[in-house]
mmCIF file of C-alpha atoms and ligand atoms in Angstrom:
data_model
loop_
_atom_site.group_PDB
_atom_site.id
_atom_site.type_symbol
_atom_site.label_atom_id
_atom_site.label_comp_id
_atom_site.label_asym_id
_atom_site.label_seq_id
_atom_site.Cartn_x
_atom_site.Cartn_y
_atom_site.Cartn_z
ATOM 1 C CA MET Q 1 0.249 -0.116 0.017
ATOM 2 C CA THR Q 2 1.649 3.554 -0.924
ATOM 3 C CA PRO Q 3 1.332 6.296 1.892
ATOM 4 C CA LEU Q 4 -0.969 8.178 -0.257
ATOM 5 C CA VAL Q 5 -4.056 5.925 -0.162
ATOM 6 C CA GLY Q 6 -7.134 7.708 1.248
ATOM 7 C CA LYS Q 7 -5.011 10.808 1.786
ATOM 8 C CA ASP Q 8 -6.430 14.914 1.395
ATOM 9 C CA ILE Q 9 -4.390 16.627 -0.639
ATOM 10 C CA VAL Q 10 -4.551 20.186 0.200
ATOM 11 C CA SER Q 11 -1.372 21.585 0.009
ATOM 12 C CA ALA Q 12 2.058 20.581 -1.858
ATOM 13 C CA PHE Q 13 3.495 19.868 1.526
ATOM 14 C CA ASP Q 14 1.356 17.050 1.621
ATOM 15 C CA PHE Q 15 3.809 15.276 -0.746
ATOM 16 C CA GLU Q 16 7.408 14.168 0.263
ATOM 17 C CA ARG Q 17 10.098 13.561 -2.181
ATOM 18 C CA ALA Q 18 9.813 10.071 -2.366
ATOM 19 C CA ASP Q 19 6.033 10.395 -3.100
ATOM 20 C CA LEU Q 20 6.761 12.854 -5.927
ATOM 21 C CA LEU Q 21 9.333 10.654 -7.435
ATOM 22 C CA ARG Q 22 7.169 7.716 -7.453
ATOM 23 C CA LEU Q 23 4.353 9.309 -8.599
ATOM 24 C CA PHE Q 24 6.436 10.915 -11.900
ATOM 25 C CA LYS Q 25 7.524 7.237 -12.701
ATOM 26 C CA LEU Q 26 3.828 6.217 -12.384
ATOM 27 C CA ALA Q 27 2.597 8.893 -14.440
ATOM 28 C CA ASP Q 28 5.158 8.000 -17.346
ATOM 29 C CA GLY Q 29 3.926 4.335 -16.923
ATOM 30 C CA LEU Q 30 0.441 5.300 -17.178
ATOM 31 C CA ARG Q 31 1.258 7.461 -20.236
ATOM 32 C CA GLY Q 32 2.613 4.435 -21.932
ATOM 33 C CA GLU Q 33 -0.214 1.932 -21.013
ATOM 34 C CA ILE Q 34 -2.910 4.502 -21.888
ATOM 35 C CA GLU Q 35 -1.158 5.604 -25.291
ATOM 36 C CA ALA Q 36 -1.228 1.963 -25.875
ATOM 37 C CA ARG Q 37 -4.819 0.765 -24.822
ATOM 38 C CA GLY Q 38 -6.433 3.913 -24.430
ATOM 39 C CA THR Q 39 -8.748 3.310 -21.388
ATOM 40 C CA LEU Q 40 -7.350 1.279 -18.367
ATOM 41 C CA ASP Q 41 -9.148 -1.023 -15.743
ATOM 42 C CA TYR Q 42 -7.795 -0.203 -12.785
ATOM 43 C CA GLY Q 43 -10.566 2.449 -11.744
ATOM 44 C CA ARG Q 44 -13.394 0.178 -12.563
ATOM 45 C CA GLY Q 45 -16.410 0.724 -9.900
ATOM 46 C CA LYS Q 46 -14.612 3.894 -8.695
ATOM 47 C CA VAL Q 47 -16.349 7.055 -8.717
ATOM 48 C CA MET Q 48 -14.884 10.858 -8.672
ATOM 49 C CA ILE Q 49 -16.910 13.933 -8.249
ATOM 50 C CA THR Q 50 -15.419 17.293 -9.273
ATOM 51 C CA ALA Q 51 -16.883 20.124 -7.067
ATOM 52 C CA PHE Q 52 -15.365 23.169 -8.883
ATOM 53 C CA PHE Q 53 -16.838 26.532 -7.427
ATOM 54 C CA GLU Q 54 -14.923 28.639 -9.607
ATOM 55 C CA PRO Q 55 -14.146 28.398 -13.505
ATOM 56 C CA SER Q 56 -11.612 26.118 -14.496
ATOM 57 C CA THR Q 57 -10.470 24.386 -18.052
ATOM 58 C CA ARG Q 58 -7.243 22.090 -17.391
ATOM 59 C CA THR Q 59 -7.553 21.172 -13.778
ATOM 60 C CA LYS Q 60 -11.076 19.880 -14.441
ATOM 61 C CA ILE Q 61 -11.029 18.299 -17.489
ATOM 62 C CA SER Q 62 -7.757 16.651 -17.021
ATOM 63 C CA PHE Q 63 -8.650 14.877 -13.923
ATOM 64 C CA GLN Q 64 -11.808 13.882 -15.399
ATOM 65 C CA PHE Q 65 -10.187 12.551 -18.257
ATOM 66 C CA ALA Q 66 -7.578 10.773 -15.627
ATOM 67 C CA MET Q 67 -10.412 9.378 -13.998
ATOM 68 C CA VAL Q 68 -11.971 8.304 -17.394
ATOM 69 C CA ARG Q 69 -8.502 6.504 -18.645
ATOM 70 C CA LEU Q 70 -8.293 4.830 -15.448
ATOM 71 C CA GLY Q 71 -11.508 3.079 -16.006
ATOM 72 C CA GLY Q 72 -13.662 4.760 -13.391
ATOM 73 C CA VAL Q 73 -16.710 7.115 -13.555
ATOM 74 C CA VAL Q 74 -17.170 10.835 -12.973
ATOM 75 C CA VAL Q 75 -19.721 12.913 -11.746
ATOM 76 C CA ASP Q 76 -19.758 16.589 -12.437
ATOM 77 C CA PHE Q 77 -21.052 18.965 -9.791
ATOM 78 C CA ILE Q 78 -22.088 22.125 -11.795
ATOM 79 C CA GLU Q 79 -22.400 25.272 -9.421
ATOM 80 C CA GLU Q 80 -24.434 27.695 -11.760
ATOM 81 C CA VAL Q 81 -27.441 24.855 -11.989
ATOM 82 C CA SER Q 82 -27.065 23.721 -8.559
ATOM 83 C CA SER Q 83 -29.446 24.569 -5.083
ATOM 84 C CA LEU Q 84 -26.497 27.053 -4.151
ATOM 85 C CA LYS Q 85 -28.635 29.260 -6.279
ATOM 86 C CA LYS Q 86 -31.623 28.651 -4.223
ATOM 87 C CA GLY Q 87 -29.456 29.475 -0.949
ATOM 88 C CA GLU Q 88 -27.929 26.142 -0.063
ATOM 89 C CA THR Q 89 -24.339 26.812 1.548
ATOM 90 C CA GLU Q 90 -21.250 25.389 0.112
ATOM 91 C CA GLU Q 91 -21.006 22.969 3.412
ATOM 92 C CA ASP Q 92 -23.980 21.495 2.968
ATOM 93 C CA THR Q 93 -23.763 20.930 -0.814
ATOM 94 C CA MET Q 94 -20.396 19.122 0.273
ATOM 95 C CA ARG Q 95 -22.278 17.064 2.763
ATOM 96 C CA ILE Q 96 -24.722 16.100 0.065
ATOM 97 C CA LEU Q 97 -22.261 15.106 -2.439
ATOM 98 C CA ASP Q 98 -20.298 13.155 0.049
ATOM 99 C CA GLY Q 99 -23.357 11.463 1.196
ATOM 100 C CA TYR Q 100 -24.043 9.724 -1.974
ATOM 101 C CA GLY Q 101 -20.660 7.866 -1.411
ATOM 102 C CA PRO Q 102 -18.012 8.974 -3.762
ATOM 103 C CA ASP Q 103 -14.544 7.569 -3.723
ATOM 104 C CA VAL Q 104 -12.825 10.919 -4.213
ATOM 105 C CA ILE Q 105 -13.938 14.489 -4.714
ATOM 106 C CA VAL Q 106 -11.815 17.193 -6.405
ATOM 107 C CA ILE Q 107 -12.597 20.751 -5.042
ATOM 108 C CA ARG Q 108 -11.644 24.198 -6.411
ATOM 109 C CA HIS Q 109 -13.144 27.232 -4.596
ATOM 110 C CA SER Q 110 -12.222 31.037 -4.648
ATOM 111 C CA ARG Q 111 -11.981 30.805 -0.815
ATOM 112 C CA PRO Q 112 -8.345 30.082 0.466
ATOM 113 C CA PHE Q 113 -8.531 27.116 2.787
ATOM 114 C CA PHE Q 114 -12.061 26.207 1.837
ATOM 115 C CA PRO Q 115 -11.022 22.411 1.230
ATOM 116 C CA HIS Q 116 -9.134 22.472 4.456
ATOM 117 C CA SER Q 117 -12.460 23.756 6.200
ATOM 118 C CA VAL Q 118 -14.568 20.499 4.814
ATOM 119 C CA LYS Q 119 -12.175 17.747 4.879
ATOM 120 C CA ASP Q 120 -12.750 16.730 8.404
ATOM 121 C CA PHE Q 121 -16.577 16.054 7.954
ATOM 122 C CA VAL Q 122 -16.108 14.855 4.306
ATOM 123 C CA LYS Q 123 -15.594 10.958 4.461
ATOM 124 C CA ALA Q 124 -13.996 10.797 0.753
ATOM 125 C CA PRO Q 125 -10.610 11.929 0.250
ATOM 126 C CA ILE Q 126 -10.471 15.607 -1.162
ATOM 127 C CA LEU Q 127 -7.894 16.711 -3.614
ATOM 128 C CA SER Q 128 -7.535 20.366 -3.835
ATOM 129 C CA GLY Q 129 -7.896 21.950 -7.307
ATOM 130 C CA GLY Q 130 -7.157 25.551 -6.015
ATOM 131 C CA ASP Q 131 -8.316 27.328 -3.154
ATOM 132 C CA GLY Q 132 -8.372 30.895 -4.088
ATOM 133 C CA THR Q 133 -4.939 32.735 -3.617
ATOM 134 C CA ASN Q 134 -3.477 29.775 -1.161
ATOM 135 C CA GLU Q 135 -2.698 26.921 -3.140
ATOM 136 C CA HIS Q 136 -2.956 24.557 -6.182
ATOM 137 C CA PRO Q 137 -1.193 21.613 -5.240
ATOM 138 C CA THR Q 138 -2.011 19.263 -8.396
ATOM 139 C CA GLN Q 139 -0.601 22.175 -10.584
ATOM 140 C CA ALA Q 140 2.618 21.789 -9.023
ATOM 141 C CA LEU Q 141 2.560 18.153 -9.202
ATOM 142 C CA LEU Q 142 2.230 18.644 -12.916
ATOM 143 C CA ASP Q 143 4.855 21.574 -12.980
ATOM 144 C CA VAL Q 144 7.567 19.487 -11.256
ATOM 145 C CA TYR Q 145 6.876 16.554 -13.153
ATOM 146 C CA THR Q 146 7.189 18.501 -16.481
ATOM 147 C CA MET Q 147 10.744 19.808 -15.262
ATOM 148 C CA TRP Q 148 11.664 16.369 -14.217
ATOM 149 C CA ARG Q 149 10.993 15.160 -17.539
ATOM 150 C CA GLU Q 150 12.688 17.711 -19.283
ATOM 151 C CA PHE Q 151 16.104 17.601 -17.071
ATOM 152 C CA GLY Q 152 15.870 14.237 -15.854
ATOM 153 C CA ARG Q 153 16.214 15.632 -12.366
ATOM 154 C CA VAL Q 154 14.791 18.452 -10.249
ATOM 155 C CA ASP Q 155 17.787 18.804 -7.724
ATOM 156 C CA GLY Q 156 20.245 21.628 -8.799
ATOM 157 C CA LEU Q 157 17.821 23.636 -11.171
ATOM 158 C CA THR Q 158 17.504 27.473 -11.235
ATOM 159 C CA VAL Q 159 13.497 28.343 -12.030
ATOM 160 C CA GLY Q 160 12.857 31.865 -12.668
ATOM 161 C CA VAL Q 161 9.139 32.768 -11.467
ATOM 162 C CA MET Q 162 7.596 35.599 -13.307
ATOM 163 C CA GLY Q 163 4.217 37.672 -13.133
ATOM 164 C CA ASP Q 164 1.838 37.850 -10.382
ATOM 165 C CA LEU Q 165 3.299 36.431 -7.711
ATOM 166 C CA LYS Q 166 1.175 37.994 -5.057
ATOM 167 C CA TYR Q 167 -2.129 36.658 -6.347
ATOM 168 C CA GLY Q 168 -1.230 33.394 -8.100
ATOM 169 C CA ARG Q 169 -1.807 30.543 -6.156
ATOM 170 C CA THR Q 170 0.476 28.152 -8.402
ATOM 171 C CA ILE Q 171 3.430 29.935 -7.073
ATOM 172 C CA PRO Q 172 3.111 28.980 -3.135
ATOM 173 C CA SER Q 173 2.742 25.257 -4.370
ATOM 174 C CA LEU Q 174 5.417 25.302 -6.781
ATOM 175 C CA SER Q 175 7.531 26.858 -4.277
ATOM 176 C CA TYR Q 176 6.657 24.496 -1.272
ATOM 177 C CA MET Q 177 7.341 21.591 -3.846
ATOM 178 C CA LEU Q 178 10.407 22.405 -4.966
ATOM 179 C CA THR Q 179 11.639 22.381 -0.948
ATOM 180 C CA ARG Q 180 11.233 18.498 -1.360
ATOM 181 C CA PHE Q 181 14.479 18.947 -3.746
ATOM 182 C CA ASN Q 182 18.397 19.601 -3.122
ATOM 183 C CA ASP Q 183 20.339 22.868 -4.185
ATOM 184 C CA VAL Q 184 16.931 24.270 -6.005
ATOM 185 C CA THR Q 185 17.374 28.240 -6.895
ATOM 186 C CA VAL Q 186 14.575 30.293 -7.253
ATOM 187 C CA TYR Q 187 14.318 33.732 -8.917
ATOM 188 C CA TYR Q 188 10.888 35.717 -7.964
ATOM 189 C CA ILE Q 189 10.792 38.014 -10.902
ATOM 190 C CA ALA Q 190 7.859 41.059 -10.256
ATOM 191 C CA PRO Q 191 7.366 44.364 -9.759
ATOM 192 C CA LYS Q 192 7.439 45.302 -6.086
ATOM 193 C CA GLN Q 193 3.645 45.224 -5.990
ATOM 194 C CA LEU Q 194 3.277 41.961 -7.270
ATOM 195 C CA GLN Q 195 6.055 40.094 -5.642
ATOM 196 C CA VAL Q 196 5.581 37.060 -3.458
ATOM 197 C CA ARG Q 197 4.241 37.238 -0.093
ATOM 198 C CA GLU Q 198 5.879 37.119 3.145
ATOM 199 C CA GLU Q 199 4.094 34.221 4.469
ATOM 200 C CA ILE Q 200 5.118 31.800 1.427
ATOM 201 C CA LEU Q 201 8.902 32.993 1.942
ATOM 202 C CA LYS Q 202 8.401 32.308 5.602
ATOM 203 C CA LYS Q 203 7.726 28.858 4.802
ATOM 204 C CA VAL Q 204 10.692 28.014 1.837
ATOM 205 C CA GLU Q 205 13.118 29.726 4.080
ATOM 206 C CA GLY Q 206 16.536 27.947 4.158
ATOM 207 C CA ARG Q 207 15.027 24.915 2.220
ATOM 208 C CA ILE Q 208 15.790 26.951 -1.368
ATOM 209 C CA GLU Q 209 17.895 29.391 -2.126
ATOM 210 C CA TYR Q 210 15.779 32.273 -3.604
ATOM 211 C CA HIS Q 211 16.232 35.930 -4.857
ATOM 212 C CA MET Q 212 13.572 38.762 -5.651
ATOM 213 C CA ILE Q 213 14.147 40.568 -8.719
ATOM 214 C CA GLU Q 214 12.414 43.186 -10.963
ATOM 215 C CA ASN Q 215 13.562 42.283 -14.098
ATOM 216 C CA VAL Q 216 13.652 39.132 -16.084
ATOM 217 C CA GLU Q 217 16.723 40.181 -18.478
ATOM 218 C CA ASP Q 218 19.055 40.334 -15.666
ATOM 219 C CA VAL Q 219 18.855 36.690 -14.842
ATOM 220 C CA ILE Q 220 17.762 35.326 -18.206
ATOM 221 C CA GLU Q 221 21.286 33.410 -18.685
ATOM 222 C CA LYS Q 222 21.100 31.644 -15.362
ATOM 223 C CA LEU Q 223 17.784 30.011 -15.647
ATOM 224 C CA ASP Q 224 16.995 26.588 -16.723
ATOM 225 C CA VAL Q 225 13.249 27.222 -16.451
ATOM 226 C CA LEU Q 226 11.108 30.306 -16.761
ATOM 227 C CA TYR Q 227 8.039 29.880 -15.348
ATOM 228 C CA VAL Q 228 5.584 32.688 -16.459
ATOM 229 C CA THR Q 229 2.214 33.304 -14.995
ATOM 230 C CA ARG Q 230 -0.750 35.571 -15.832
ATOM 231 C CA LEU Q 231 -1.724 38.611 -13.726
ATOM 232 C CA GLN Q 232 -4.705 37.183 -11.557
ATOM 233 C CA LYS Q 233 -7.155 40.268 -12.731
ATOM 234 C CA GLU Q 234 -9.935 38.658 -10.851
ATOM 235 C CA ARG Q 235 -8.379 38.761 -7.631
ATOM 236 C CA PHE Q 236 -7.082 42.351 -7.694
ATOM 237 C CA GLU Q 237 -9.075 44.936 -5.401
ATOM 238 C CA ASP Q 238 -8.178 47.831 -7.641
ATOM 239 C CA PRO Q 239 -8.936 47.734 -11.277
ATOM 240 C CA GLN Q 240 -6.724 50.297 -12.173
ATOM 241 C CA GLU Q 241 -3.866 48.645 -10.393
ATOM 242 C CA TYR Q 242 -4.417 45.879 -12.804
ATOM 243 C CA GLU Q 243 -4.582 48.310 -16.020
ATOM 244 C CA ARG Q 244 -1.209 49.842 -14.615
ATOM 245 C CA LEU Q 245 0.616 46.681 -14.377
ATOM 246 C CA LYS Q 246 -0.704 45.188 -17.506
ATOM 247 C CA GLY Q 247 1.695 44.800 -20.317
ATOM 248 C CA THR Q 248 4.782 44.974 -17.966
ATOM 249 C CA TYR Q 249 5.800 41.654 -17.862
ATOM 250 C CA VAL Q 250 5.698 40.236 -21.633
ATOM 251 C CA ILE Q 251 7.944 37.195 -22.956
ATOM 252 C CA SER Q 252 8.363 37.747 -26.587
ATOM 253 C CA ARG Q 253 10.022 36.026 -29.568
ATOM 254 C CA GLY Q 254 12.230 39.027 -29.741
ATOM 255 C CA LEU Q 255 13.138 39.407 -26.110
ATOM 256 C CA LEU Q 256 14.353 35.832 -26.168
ATOM 257 C CA GLU Q 257 16.287 36.732 -29.133
ATOM 258 C CA ARG Q 258 17.862 39.799 -27.662
ATOM 259 C CA HIS Q 259 18.489 38.235 -24.098
ATOM 260 C CA GLY Q 260 19.513 34.559 -24.732
ATOM 261 C CA LYS Q 261 18.068 31.352 -24.906
ATOM 262 C CA ILE Q 262 16.191 29.985 -21.669
ATOM 263 C CA PRO Q 263 15.858 25.907 -21.944
ATOM 264 C CA VAL Q 264 12.438 25.618 -20.885
ATOM 265 C CA ILE Q 265 9.361 28.004 -21.037
ATOM 266 C CA MET Q 266 6.556 26.745 -18.844
ATOM 267 C CA HIS Q 267 3.212 28.791 -18.044
ATOM 268 C CA PRO Q 268 0.326 26.879 -15.806
ATOM 269 C CA LEU Q 269 -1.931 28.701 -18.247
ATOM 270 C CA PRO Q 270 -4.585 30.331 -19.251
ATOM 271 C CA ARG Q 271 -2.188 32.516 -21.060
ATOM 272 C CA VAL Q 272 -3.589 35.932 -21.726
ATOM 273 C CA TRP Q 273 -1.095 38.264 -23.099
ATOM 274 C CA GLU Q 274 2.111 37.662 -21.046
ATOM 275 C CA ILE Q 275 3.695 35.235 -23.639
ATOM 276 C CA THR Q 276 3.369 36.283 -27.066
ATOM 277 C CA THR Q 277 2.165 33.798 -29.485
ATOM 278 C CA ASP Q 278 5.051 33.762 -31.727
ATOM 279 C CA VAL Q 279 6.988 32.317 -28.600
ATOM 280 C CA ASP Q 280 4.625 29.011 -29.223
ATOM 281 C CA ASP Q 281 6.763 27.229 -31.944
ATOM 282 C CA LEU Q 282 10.098 27.728 -30.233
ATOM 283 C CA PRO Q 283 11.004 24.218 -29.241
ATOM 284 C CA GLN Q 284 11.814 25.387 -25.272
ATOM 285 C CA ALA Q 285 8.105 26.597 -25.320
ATOM 286 C CA LYS Q 286 6.845 23.495 -22.882
ATOM 287 C CA TYR Q 287 3.320 25.192 -21.814
ATOM 288 C CA PHE Q 288 1.148 22.831 -23.931
ATOM 289 C CA GLU Q 289 2.762 19.685 -23.063
ATOM 290 C CA GLN Q 290 2.844 20.883 -19.431
ATOM 291 C CA ALA Q 291 -0.924 20.922 -19.375
ATOM 292 C CA ARG Q 292 -1.111 17.427 -21.109
ATOM 293 C CA ASN Q 293 1.447 16.186 -18.303
ATOM 294 C CA GLY Q 294 -1.452 17.288 -16.060
ATOM 295 C CA MET Q 295 -3.375 14.545 -17.213
ATOM 296 C CA TYR Q 296 -1.343 11.461 -16.826
ATOM 297 C CA VAL Q 297 0.416 12.735 -13.491
ATOM 298 C CA ARG Q 298 -3.408 13.345 -11.761
ATOM 299 C CA ALA Q 299 -4.161 9.612 -13.079
ATOM 300 C CA ALA Q 300 -1.154 8.769 -11.102
ATOM 301 C CA LEU Q 301 -2.410 10.733 -7.973
ATOM 302 C CA LEU Q 302 -5.843 9.174 -8.303
ATOM 303 C CA LYS Q 303 -4.552 5.603 -8.796
ATOM 304 C CA GLU Q 304 -2.466 5.880 -5.369
ATOM 305 C CA VAL Q 305 -5.169 7.787 -3.269
ATOM 306 C CA LEU Q 306 -7.911 5.246 -4.828
ATOM 307 C CA GLY Q 307 -5.461 2.318 -3.751
ATOM 308 C CA ILE Q 308 -6.039 0.781 -6.911
HETATM 309 C C1 NCD V 1 -4.014 28.424 -12.799
HETATM 310 C C2 NCD V 1 -4.990 28.396 -11.689
HETATM 311 O O1 NCD V 1 -6.395 28.193 -11.597
HETATM 312 O O2 NCD V 1 -4.507 29.100 -10.440
HETATM 313 N N1 NCD V 1 -4.746 27.519 -13.601
HETATM 314 C C3 NCD V 1 -4.800 26.264 -13.995
HETATM 315 O O3 NCD V 1 -5.370 25.691 -13.154
HETATM 316 N N2 NCD V 1 -4.181 25.708 -14.760
HETATM 317 C C4 NCD V 1 -3.477 29.598 -13.113
HETATM 318 C C5 NCD V 1 -4.589 30.732 -13.424
HETATM 319 O O4 NCD V 1 -5.462 30.826 -13.463
HETATM 320 O O5 NCD V 1 -3.614 31.729 -13.987
#
């Protein structure tokens, strides 16, 4: 039995280094099996509910595809046409969904710590698909899996993370997951107003080497990976601030040609304007492949949590 059977995953810190390396290998194995056979039988008889209280394309669909490819069944809760519209609370909604006996529930919510607040009364294991500005642990899983596939290791990598480091939830989870590896250096690249929050730095202090800088041009040559994020428009308190900062952090083919080659460029997506589309055909643009990797590594996670 693996250590993740029946476990709630609400933080990137819920994974130990050994869990990550095991999941990455399992994801590669499942990739091969799915490519060869399409749909597998591990998940026969198992049911996953996706309960997303906030928009999603990749996280929800890749979890659903992962479950279907494992041979399991998916039930999707759709907020817009649910009794939430009649005033039912989200907590009651979760009790009801859990009461039907799913084997696992994937939750996304705009409120930080929503998954944590329901996990003690929900019997099914809960996998967080993102909670407000707090964390997005399975995104970190596919991000670090992508790095591991590209370099054959994660130890020793130098990673620049750029964009909205203040409101983006992929950044805390990625930072926390990188603490599980040795000699990782992270450059946090953002204007002062969007720099990474103190509470996040406290949790990585002494476990990764980090630097906070304003201009990507200053470090481009040192980076193994540049991880770009969008400005989280929906989380800005002041819309004028968004307008002011918009366009300050754009990666274009011209910039890459001027300032040197970065081996791997990633983005959790959705991309809005922060990577121009002329970067897409460069061999180091890995963001679409990164999104596809999400399906395989989430299949690996489901297989372990379900104990199948
Ligand atoms: C991210 C998210 O929802 O936090 N998207 C995703 O899951 N791939 C990133 C974002 O919305 O900017």
